[in-house]
Short mmCIF file of C-alpha atoms in Angstrom, two decimals:
data_model
loop_
_atom_site.label_atom_id
_atom_site.label_comp_id
_atom_site.label_asym_id
_atom_site.label_seq_id
_atom_site.Cartn_x
_atom_site.Cartn_y
_atom_site.Cartn_z
CA MET H 8 -80.76 -61.83 -245.95
CA SER H 9 -82.60 -59.78 -248.49
CA ALA H 10 -80.74 -58.46 -251.49
CA VAL H 11 -82.80 -55.28 -251.21
CA ILE H 12 -80.96 -54.42 -247.98
CA LEU H 13 -77.60 -54.68 -249.73
CA GLU H 14 -78.93 -52.68 -252.68
CA ALA H 15 -80.22 -49.95 -250.36
CA MET H 16 -76.87 -49.71 -248.63
CA GLN H 17 -75.12 -49.57 -252.02
CA LEU H 18 -77.42 -46.67 -252.96
CA ARG H 19 -76.72 -44.93 -249.62
CA VAL H 20 -80.30 -45.30 -248.43
CA PRO H 21 -80.90 -45.68 -244.68
CA VAL H 22 -82.09 -49.16 -243.71
CA LEU H 23 -84.79 -50.10 -241.22
CA ALA H 24 -85.04 -53.87 -240.91
CA ARG H 25 -86.62 -56.45 -238.64
CA ASN H 26 -84.33 -58.21 -236.20
CA ILE H 27 -84.05 -61.62 -237.83
CA PRO H 28 -80.84 -63.66 -238.21
CA GLY H 29 -80.18 -62.85 -241.88
CA ASN H 30 -80.64 -59.11 -241.38
CA ALA H 31 -78.65 -59.14 -238.13
CA ALA H 32 -75.73 -60.87 -239.87
CA VAL H 33 -75.38 -57.93 -242.24
CA LEU H 34 -76.66 -54.95 -240.26
CA THR H 35 -75.37 -55.43 -236.70
CA GLY H 36 -73.14 -52.47 -235.94
CA LEU H 37 -74.37 -50.57 -238.99
CA TRP H 38 -78.08 -49.95 -238.36
CA PRO H 39 -80.38 -50.67 -235.43
CA LEU H 40 -82.86 -53.49 -235.93
CA PHE H 41 -86.45 -53.56 -234.71
CA ASP H 42 -88.49 -56.33 -233.10
CA THR H 43 -91.86 -54.65 -232.77
CA PRO H 44 -93.97 -52.19 -234.75
CA ASP H 45 -93.45 -49.63 -231.96
CA GLU H 46 -89.67 -49.95 -232.30
CA PHE H 47 -89.99 -49.46 -236.07
CA VAL H 48 -91.99 -46.26 -235.54
CA ARG H 49 -89.42 -45.00 -233.02
CA LEU H 50 -86.51 -45.72 -235.38
CA ALA H 51 -88.29 -44.19 -238.39
CA SER H 52 -89.19 -41.08 -236.38
CA ASP H 53 -85.58 -40.74 -235.24
CA LEU H 54 -84.35 -41.07 -238.81
CA ILE H 55 -86.74 -38.35 -239.98
CA ALA H 56 -86.00 -36.02 -237.06
CA ARG H 57 -82.21 -36.29 -237.20
CA PRO H 58 -81.05 -37.16 -240.73
CA GLU H 59 -77.67 -35.48 -240.22
CA GLN H 60 -76.82 -37.98 -237.48
CA HIS H 61 -77.44 -40.85 -239.85
CA ALA H 62 -75.09 -39.60 -242.57
CA ALA H 63 -72.10 -41.33 -240.94
CA ALA H 64 -74.08 -44.58 -240.65
CA VAL H 65 -75.01 -44.35 -244.34
CA ASP H 66 -71.33 -43.91 -245.20
CA ARG H 67 -70.32 -46.89 -243.00
CA ALA H 68 -73.02 -49.06 -244.54
CA PHE H 69 -71.92 -48.09 -248.06
CA ALA H 70 -68.30 -48.91 -247.24
CA HIS H 71 -69.33 -52.23 -245.70
CA VAL H 72 -71.41 -53.37 -248.65
CA SER H 73 -68.79 -52.18 -251.12
CA THR H 74 -66.09 -54.17 -249.29
CA HIS H 75 -67.95 -57.30 -248.21
CA HIS H 76 -70.77 -57.67 -250.73
CA SER H 77 -69.42 -56.54 -254.07
CA LEU H 78 -72.15 -56.92 -256.69
CA ASP H 79 -69.57 -57.91 -259.28
CA ALA H 80 -68.04 -60.55 -256.98
CA GLU H 81 -71.48 -61.95 -256.18
CA ARG H 82 -72.37 -62.01 -259.89
CA GLN H 83 -69.15 -63.91 -260.65
CA ALA H 84 -69.81 -66.35 -257.78
CA TYR H 85 -73.33 -67.02 -259.07
CA LYS H 86 -72.01 -67.57 -262.57
CA LYS H 87 -69.36 -69.98 -261.30
CA VAL H 88 -71.93 -72.01 -259.32
CA SER H 89 -74.31 -72.08 -262.28
CA GLU H 90 -71.58 -73.17 -264.66
CA SER H 91 -70.38 -75.87 -262.27
CA ARG H 92 -73.89 -77.32 -262.32
CA GLY H 93 -73.97 -77.30 -266.11
CA LYS H 94 -76.50 -74.50 -266.37
CA ASP H 95 -76.16 -71.27 -268.27
CA PRO H 96 -77.31 -68.48 -265.89
CA HIS H 97 -78.38 -66.34 -268.85
CA THR H 98 -81.01 -68.69 -270.25
CA HIS H 99 -84.54 -69.14 -269.05
CA PRO H 100 -85.04 -72.49 -267.27
CA HIS H 101 -88.00 -73.38 -269.49
CA THR H 102 -86.30 -72.54 -272.79
CA HIS H 103 -85.45 -75.55 -274.94
CA ALA H 104 -82.65 -75.42 -277.47
#
């Protein structure tokens, strides 16, 4: 799953994403996924032609990402994993003390 999808949903931006397992795990039930370039064009055209119909989906996606993918919670989880491995997540890996 791409972090950019979560960021877009957090910013209330409509999402058009390819139907791959990582995207499907997050977007199923929130946004339609595409398999082919023609499906992408159809979905993009629909989004442009009927933006008012997508407002509810944008709100649902925002609520979903806010509830299930909190940026602060993910930041804390990353910090915890990094600390458990003895690495400071705020230092550059090639920096020597």
